[in-house]
Amino acid sequence: MQKLKNMRVGLIELCATFIIGGLMIIAGIILGLDLASLIIKLFSGLIKPNVPNFNVINSFLRINSGMQVAMLLAVLIIVGGIIVTYNLTRTILKSVAAKEVEPAVLQKHSGLRIIEMILGLVLVVSGYFILNLPIQSLFNPLLPAFVTIVAGTYLICYSLLSLLPATWFNKIKLTKGKTLLGLHHYAGVFTIISLLFALTMGALALGHDVNAFPQDIKRGTYYDGVIASNTANIKNDVAQLKIKKQQTYHYKETKGHFYFVRDELADNPIKYVRNTGRRNFQVKSIKLDQLNKNSLAGTSFRELVPNGFKNKTIALCSTAELNKVKGNTKYLTLVQLNSFDKDWPFLLKIEHKQAQSSLTYSRLYSSSKAATYQLILGMSKEMKILGYSLAFVFGASLIAILIIVVKAAKRDQKFTNERLAQRTWQSKTGLLFFIPAIFGVFDVLFGLRFFDQVLPTAYYEVWLPIVLMIISYFVLYVIVAFWRKKAVF
């Protein structure tokens, strides 16, 4: 009968952990989207680069006011559901565990506890494995991975607490830990805190990771700009650019051919960038025999030529032979700037003027390095705001949960010896803070691999958000642990 009661207590606590954790995630995502949309509306002038013809993608972050209000109401309803679930769970557990005052039989069946811990590890590893399976939709593996990781974390926490000696609980005066209900309670608390810690740190990391997109655009395209028009206005604007290197080629275009000067291409070969792996780029030169081949080199060459993708053959000739071909001689100038980060808006203006002068140059403008960089930069700024907004919301939820738990722990603590009380308080808050943080760090380091499928790399300078999160978390712990006399929870 007692074993059946124990199973019921554990099942109720586990289900409550799933429900509360899931509702917190949903509420955090909705509130994060709402907050990100509000920030983008308020500071859209700062987000949008000052360049002509700029069109930010009408993404899901562009939420109208009515939808924002509806999202806030949904969050309030979810928060109410969390409170009701928590209170209902406490009531049910009190009725089920009527003999809570009786201490749990700790360190008995230690073999079973070890099996539970191994099972928890298997579930956590399975969750990470599910996240990295090939998928058709990004949301397919999230639910099974969430269930297995949370269940595994709960089992690990419960089995570890069960293996601790009763004298250890007495030492830090964590009296609830000596009861069966207390073990399930702290296992659930540790699981929720570790989940929120991981979500906060993960959102910070993802908000920072989107910086990899613009960097890859710069590294993945060799030439900063293509100047094909030789009008006076364009030439004057180009003269104002701080150019590190430029290559100019002469050619003529007929109905079926592009005629280029062989010596110009041979003496100063055009280069392109080949992606040899995740964030690994290799610069290569285009060989003359590759110009008409259906290869990366041939495609890269045609991308630089106006009308380059028309069904025309690229022919090589001497300067004298080019002069005999009917038609006007055209120019193709490939430029590399001293500082692309500084001059790309002005370069984009030049390419925009060039496109307005002739439809022939419109493709060069729309697919240029500067235009692509502008688009990705705008998207990354919006996604960065979204990531940081989610981190703020999840972090606020984490702090709220910690305050509630610490307040409950403080209420149970009564000492006449102030020095003993301070030492016990620090041990108790350290336990509540750092055991879940350890699980959270592992969740982030392994869980971020899921986003390798949508980001250039999910670990772009990942040390920065992790260090920021750990420092903030440690400061919060110091405030709670060493400001005990003034802190009011």
PDB file of C-alpha atoms in Angstrom, residues 98-289:
ATOM      1  CA  ALA A  98      -1.355  12.162   4.729  1.00  0.00           C
ATOM      2  CA  LYS A  99       1.580  10.615   6.572  1.00  0.00           C
ATOM      3  CA  GLU A 100       4.086  13.115   5.294  1.00  0.00           C
ATOM      4  CA  VAL A 101       5.420  13.657   8.795  1.00  0.00           C
ATOM      5  CA  GLU A 102       6.870  10.176   8.670  1.00  0.00           C
ATOM      6  CA  PRO A 103      10.421  10.284   7.332  1.00  0.00           C
ATOM      7  CA  ALA A 104      11.190   8.722   4.005  1.00  0.00           C
ATOM      8  CA  VAL A 105      13.253   5.558   4.098  1.00  0.00           C
ATOM      9  CA  LEU A 106      16.433   7.013   2.634  1.00  0.00           C
ATOM     10  CA  GLN A 107      19.324   4.978   1.277  1.00  0.00           C
ATOM     11  CA  LYS A 108      17.148   1.876   1.197  1.00  0.00           C
ATOM     12  CA  HIS A 109      16.889   0.168  -2.161  1.00  0.00           C
ATOM     13  CA  SER A 110      19.992   2.081  -3.275  1.00  0.00           C
ATOM     14  CA  GLY A 111      20.305  -0.289  -6.228  1.00  0.00           C
ATOM     15  CA  LEU A 112      16.856   0.779  -7.423  1.00  0.00           C
ATOM     16  CA  ARG A 113      17.817   4.443  -7.026  1.00  0.00           C
ATOM     17  CA  ILE A 114      20.938   3.880  -9.129  1.00  0.00           C
ATOM     18  CA  ILE A 115      18.811   2.199 -11.809  1.00  0.00           C
ATOM     19  CA  GLU A 116      16.477   5.212 -11.739  1.00  0.00           C
ATOM     20  CA  MET A 117      19.438   7.551 -12.159  1.00  0.00           C
ATOM     21  CA  ILE A 118      20.745   5.536 -15.124  1.00  0.00           C
ATOM     22  CA  LEU A 119      17.256   5.539 -16.637  1.00  0.00           C
ATOM     23  CA  GLY A 120      17.131   9.317 -16.186  1.00  0.00           C
ATOM     24  CA  LEU A 121      20.467   9.692 -17.970  1.00  0.00           C
ATOM     25  CA  VAL A 122      19.206   7.480 -20.806  1.00  0.00           C
ATOM     26  CA  LEU A 123      16.071   9.632 -21.137  1.00  0.00           C
ATOM     27  CA  VAL A 124      18.082  12.870 -21.195  1.00  0.00           C
ATOM     28  CA  VAL A 125      20.508  11.498 -23.806  1.00  0.00           C
ATOM     29  CA  SER A 126      17.534  10.225 -25.835  1.00  0.00           C
ATOM     30  CA  GLY A 127      16.017  13.708 -25.747  1.00  0.00           C
ATOM     31  CA  TYR A 128      19.221  15.240 -27.099  1.00  0.00           C
ATOM     32  CA  PHE A 129      19.388  12.493 -29.744  1.00  0.00           C
ATOM     33  CA  ILE A 130      15.803  13.229 -30.849  1.00  0.00           C
ATOM     34  CA  LEU A 131      16.654  16.918 -31.234  1.00  0.00           C
ATOM     35  CA  ASN A 132      19.398  16.075 -33.720  1.00  0.00           C
ATOM     36  CA  LEU A 133      17.457  13.660 -35.924  1.00  0.00           C
ATOM     37  CA  PRO A 134      16.883  14.714 -39.563  1.00  0.00           C
ATOM     38  CA  ILE A 135      13.504  16.436 -39.641  1.00  0.00           C
ATOM     39  CA  GLN A 136      11.008  17.826 -42.120  1.00  0.00           C
ATOM     40  CA  SER A 137       9.617  20.411 -39.695  1.00  0.00           C
ATOM     41  CA  LEU A 138      11.517  22.165 -36.923  1.00  0.00           C
ATOM     42  CA  PHE A 139       8.712  21.547 -34.437  1.00  0.00           C
ATOM     43  CA  ASN A 140       8.383  17.785 -34.927  1.00  0.00           C
ATOM     44  CA  PRO A 141      11.014  16.692 -32.383  1.00  0.00           C
ATOM     45  CA  LEU A 142      10.377  19.393 -29.766  1.00  0.00           C
ATOM     46  CA  LEU A 143       7.548  17.729 -27.824  1.00  0.00           C
ATOM     47  CA  PRO A 144       9.084  14.228 -27.502  1.00  0.00           C
ATOM     48  CA  ALA A 145      12.479  15.768 -26.713  1.00  0.00           C
ATOM     49  CA  PHE A 146      10.930  18.031 -24.074  1.00  0.00           C
ATOM     50  CA  VAL A 147       9.090  15.134 -22.430  1.00  0.00           C
ATOM     51  CA  THR A 148      12.130  12.844 -22.329  1.00  0.00           C
ATOM     52  CA  ILE A 149      14.557  15.536 -21.113  1.00  0.00           C
ATOM     53  CA  VAL A 150      12.229  16.755 -18.358  1.00  0.00           C
ATOM     54  CA  ALA A 151      11.389  13.205 -17.247  1.00  0.00           C
ATOM     55  CA  GLY A 152      15.071  12.261 -17.272  1.00  0.00           C
ATOM     56  CA  THR A 153      16.072  15.344 -15.274  1.00  0.00           C
ATOM     57  CA  TYR A 154      13.338  14.635 -12.730  1.00  0.00           C
ATOM     58  CA  LEU A 155      14.466  11.026 -12.275  1.00  0.00           C
ATOM     59  CA  ILE A 156      18.111  12.074 -11.894  1.00  0.00           C
ATOM     60  CA  CYS A 157      17.248  14.710  -9.277  1.00  0.00           C
ATOM     61  CA  TYR A 158      14.986  12.348  -7.338  1.00  0.00           C
ATOM     62  CA  SER A 159      17.456   9.460  -7.352  1.00  0.00           C
ATOM     63  CA  LEU A 160      20.360  11.698  -6.297  1.00  0.00           C
ATOM     64  CA  LEU A 161      18.353  13.177  -3.424  1.00  0.00           C
ATOM     65  CA  SER A 162      17.237   9.691  -2.369  1.00  0.00           C
ATOM     66  CA  LEU A 163      20.850   8.505  -2.190  1.00  0.00           C
ATOM     67  CA  LEU A 164      21.888  11.330   0.139  1.00  0.00           C
ATOM     68  CA  PRO A 165      22.182  10.402   3.837  1.00  0.00           C
ATOM     69  CA  ALA A 166      19.548  11.720   6.235  1.00  0.00           C
ATOM     70  CA  THR A 167      22.285  13.354   8.326  1.00  0.00           C
ATOM     71  CA  TRP A 168      23.083  15.597   5.374  1.00  0.00           C
ATOM     72  CA  PHE A 169      19.525  16.935   5.328  1.00  0.00           C
ATOM     73  CA  ASN A 170      19.748  17.504   9.078  1.00  0.00           C
ATOM     74  CA  LYS A 171      23.001  19.404   8.642  1.00  0.00           C
ATOM     75  CA  ILE A 172      21.472  22.049   6.391  1.00  0.00           C
ATOM     76  CA  LYS A 173      18.086  21.856   8.156  1.00  0.00           C
ATOM     77  CA  LEU A 174      16.289  20.937   4.959  1.00  0.00           C
ATOM     78  CA  THR A 175      13.640  19.076   6.902  1.00  0.00           C
ATOM     79  CA  LYS A 176      11.321  18.539   3.948  1.00  0.00           C
ATOM     80  CA  GLY A 177      14.049  16.547   2.236  1.00  0.00           C
ATOM     81  CA  LYS A 178      13.689  13.820   4.862  1.00  0.00           C
ATOM     82  CA  THR A 179      10.131  13.069   3.787  1.00  0.00           C
ATOM     83  CA  LEU A 180       8.994  11.237   0.694  1.00  0.00           C
ATOM     84  CA  LEU A 181       6.800  14.120  -0.391  1.00  0.00           C
ATOM     85  CA  GLY A 182       9.731  16.471   0.171  1.00  0.00           C
ATOM     86  CA  LEU A 183      11.961  14.418  -2.133  1.00  0.00           C
ATOM     87  CA  HIS A 184       9.422  14.585  -4.938  1.00  0.00           C
ATOM     88  CA  HIS A 185       8.871  18.280  -4.217  1.00  0.00           C
ATOM     89  CA  TYR A 186      12.544  19.212  -4.500  1.00  0.00           C
ATOM     90  CA  ALA A 187      13.033  16.981  -7.537  1.00  0.00           C
ATOM     91  CA  GLY A 188      10.207  18.853  -9.271  1.00  0.00           C
ATOM     92  CA  VAL A 189      11.570  22.227  -8.139  1.00  0.00           C
ATOM     93  CA  PHE A 190      15.071  21.411  -9.385  1.00  0.00           C
ATOM     94  CA  THR A 191      13.651  20.255 -12.722  1.00  0.00           C
ATOM     95  CA  ILE A 192      11.627  23.430 -13.301  1.00  0.00           C
ATOM     96  CA  ILE A 193      14.508  25.705 -12.237  1.00  0.00           C
ATOM     97  CA  SER A 194      16.991  23.865 -14.481  1.00  0.00           C
ATOM     98  CA  LEU A 195      14.527  24.069 -17.384  1.00  0.00           C
ATOM     99  CA  LEU A 196      14.054  27.831 -16.968  1.00  0.00           C
ATOM    100  CA  PHE A 197      17.807  28.299 -16.511  1.00  0.00           C
ATOM    101  CA  ALA A 198      18.463  26.415 -19.758  1.00  0.00           C
ATOM    102  CA  LEU A 199      15.771  28.353 -21.632  1.00  0.00           C
ATOM    103  CA  THR A 200      17.137  31.693 -20.411  1.00  0.00           C
ATOM    104  CA  MET A 201      20.720  30.856 -21.320  1.00  0.00           C
ATOM    105  CA  GLY A 202      19.631  29.245 -24.595  1.00  0.00           C
ATOM    106  CA  ALA A 203      17.623  32.324 -25.614  1.00  0.00           C
ATOM    107  CA  LEU A 204      20.646  34.518 -24.840  1.00  0.00           C
ATOM    108  CA  ALA A 205      22.860  32.222 -26.912  1.00  0.00           C
ATOM    109  CA  LEU A 206      20.443  32.188 -29.862  1.00  0.00           C
ATOM    110  CA  GLY A 207      20.039  35.971 -29.696  1.00  0.00           C
ATOM    111  CA  HIS A 208      23.807  36.214 -29.986  1.00  0.00           C
ATOM    112  CA  ASP A 209      24.150  33.387 -32.540  1.00  0.00           C
ATOM    113  CA  VAL A 210      22.272  35.279 -35.269  1.00  0.00           C
ATOM    114  CA  ASN A 211      25.363  37.501 -35.572  1.00  0.00           C
ATOM    115  CA  ALA A 212      26.874  34.599 -37.497  1.00  0.00           C
ATOM    116  CA  PHE A 213      24.505  35.202 -40.451  1.00  0.00           C
ATOM    117  CA  PRO A 214      25.897  38.622 -41.523  1.00  0.00           C
ATOM    118  CA  GLN A 215      29.451  37.458 -40.870  1.00  0.00           C
ATOM    119  CA  ASP A 216      28.963  34.467 -43.170  1.00  0.00           C
ATOM    120  CA  ILE A 217      27.587  36.715 -45.916  1.00  0.00           C
ATOM    121  CA  LYS A 218      30.772  38.791 -45.765  1.00  0.00           C
ATOM    122  CA  ARG A 219      33.030  35.750 -45.747  1.00  0.00           C
ATOM    123  CA  GLY A 220      31.035  33.774 -48.311  1.00  0.00           C
ATOM    124  CA  THR A 221      31.247  36.361 -51.119  1.00  0.00           C
ATOM    125  CA  TYR A 222      34.683  37.359 -52.387  1.00  0.00           C
ATOM    126  CA  TYR A 223      33.945  40.639 -54.192  1.00  0.00           C
ATOM    127  CA  ASP A 224      32.195  43.438 -52.334  1.00  0.00           C
ATOM    128  CA  GLY A 225      30.600  44.971 -55.410  1.00  0.00           C
ATOM    129  CA  VAL A 226      30.194  44.784 -59.190  1.00  0.00           C
ATOM    130  CA  ILE A 227      30.299  48.005 -61.206  1.00  0.00           C
ATOM    131  CA  ALA A 228      29.116  47.507 -64.781  1.00  0.00           C
ATOM    132  CA  SER A 229      27.902  50.992 -65.708  1.00  0.00           C
ATOM    133  CA  ASN A 230      30.400  53.574 -66.935  1.00  0.00           C
ATOM    134  CA  THR A 231      28.199  56.674 -66.735  1.00  0.00           C
ATOM    135  CA  ALA A 232      29.640  59.852 -65.246  1.00  0.00           C
ATOM    136  CA  ASN A 233      27.441  59.741 -62.129  1.00  0.00           C
ATOM    137  CA  ILE A 234      28.431  56.181 -61.320  1.00  0.00           C
ATOM    138  CA  LYS A 235      32.116  56.907 -61.920  1.00  0.00           C
ATOM    139  CA  ASN A 236      31.999  59.917 -59.571  1.00  0.00           C
ATOM    140  CA  ASP A 237      30.343  57.870 -56.838  1.00  0.00           C
ATOM    141  CA  VAL A 238      32.796  54.999 -57.235  1.00  0.00           C
ATOM    142  CA  ALA A 239      35.677  57.470 -56.905  1.00  0.00           C
ATOM    143  CA  GLN A 240      34.433  58.309 -53.393  1.00  0.00           C
ATOM    144  CA  LEU A 241      34.714  54.694 -52.255  1.00  0.00           C
ATOM    145  CA  LYS A 242      37.820  53.610 -50.383  1.00  0.00           C
ATOM    146  CA  ILE A 243      38.768  50.671 -52.573  1.00  0.00           C
ATOM    147  CA  LYS A 244      41.420  48.194 -51.540  1.00  0.00           C
ATOM    148  CA  LYS A 245      41.540  46.376 -54.866  1.00  0.00           C
ATOM    149  CA  GLN A 246      39.652  46.422 -58.147  1.00  0.00           C
ATOM    150  CA  GLN A 247      39.748  44.290 -61.291  1.00  0.00           C
ATOM    151  CA  THR A 248      38.411  45.567 -64.618  1.00  0.00           C
ATOM    152  CA  TYR A 249      37.536  43.377 -67.613  1.00  0.00           C
ATOM    153  CA  HIS A 250      36.362  44.299 -71.119  1.00  0.00           C
ATOM    154  CA  TYR A 251      33.784  42.304 -73.045  1.00  0.00           C
ATOM    155  CA  LYS A 252      31.142  42.453 -75.746  1.00  0.00           C
ATOM    156  CA  GLU A 253      27.728  40.807 -75.810  1.00  0.00           C
ATOM    157  CA  THR A 254      26.009  39.394 -78.885  1.00  0.00           C
ATOM    158  CA  LYS A 255      22.889  37.295 -79.333  1.00  0.00           C
ATOM    159  CA  GLY A 256      24.673  34.059 -78.573  1.00  0.00           C
ATOM    160  CA  HIS A 257      28.006  34.943 -76.956  1.00  0.00           C
ATOM    161  CA  PHE A 258      29.901  36.906 -74.341  1.00  0.00           C
ATOM    162  CA  TYR A 259      33.348  37.775 -75.712  1.00  0.00           C
ATOM    163  CA  PHE A 260      35.995  38.357 -73.012  1.00  0.00           C
ATOM    164  CA  VAL A 261      39.678  39.184 -73.427  1.00  0.00           C
ATOM    165  CA  ARG A 262      41.633  36.018 -72.698  1.00  0.00           C
ATOM    166  CA  ASP A 263      44.770  37.734 -71.367  1.00  0.00           C
ATOM    167  CA  GLU A 264      42.798  39.837 -68.857  1.00  0.00           C
ATOM    168  CA  LEU A 265      41.178  36.754 -67.325  1.00  0.00           C
ATOM    169  CA  ALA A 266      44.410  34.753 -67.416  1.00  0.00           C
ATOM    170  CA  ASP A 267      46.640  37.453 -65.905  1.00  0.00           C
ATOM    171  CA  ASN A 268      44.117  38.520 -63.264  1.00  0.00           C
ATOM    172  CA  PRO A 269      41.818  35.541 -62.658  1.00  0.00           C
ATOM    173  CA  ILE A 270      38.420  36.071 -61.065  1.00  0.00           C
ATOM    174  CA  LYS A 271      38.045  34.465 -57.656  1.00  0.00           C
ATOM    175  CA  TYR A 272      35.107  32.886 -55.885  1.00  0.00           C
ATOM    176  CA  VAL A 273      34.438  31.404 -52.442  1.00  0.00           C
ATOM    177  CA  ARG A 274      33.677  27.749 -51.911  1.00  0.00           C
ATOM    178  CA  ASN A 275      31.961  26.573 -48.749  1.00  0.00           C
ATOM    179  CA  THR A 276      33.861  23.447 -47.696  1.00  0.00           C
ATOM    180  CA  GLY A 277      31.900  22.840 -44.511  1.00  0.00           C
ATOM    181  CA  ARG A 278      30.040  24.552 -41.712  1.00  0.00           C
ATOM    182  CA  ARG A 279      31.505  28.072 -41.599  1.00  0.00           C
ATOM    183  CA  ASN A 280      34.593  26.946 -43.523  1.00  0.00           C
ATOM    184  CA  PHE A 281      35.256  29.004 -46.648  1.00  0.00           C
ATOM    185  CA  GLN A 282      37.970  28.549 -49.254  1.00  0.00           C
ATOM    186  CA  VAL A 283      38.950  31.135 -51.894  1.00  0.00           C
ATOM    187  CA  LYS A 284      39.613  29.666 -55.346  1.00  0.00           C
ATOM    188  CA  SER A 285      40.404  31.073 -58.782  1.00  0.00           C
ATOM    189  CA  ILE A 286      38.184  30.463 -61.804  1.00  0.00           C
ATOM    190  CA  LYS A 287      40.091  28.637 -64.531  1.00  0.00           C
ATOM    191  CA  LEU A 288      39.437  29.511 -68.156  1.00  0.00           C
ATOM    192  CA  ASP A 289      38.227  26.007 -69.031  1.00  0.00           C
TER     193      ASP A 289
END
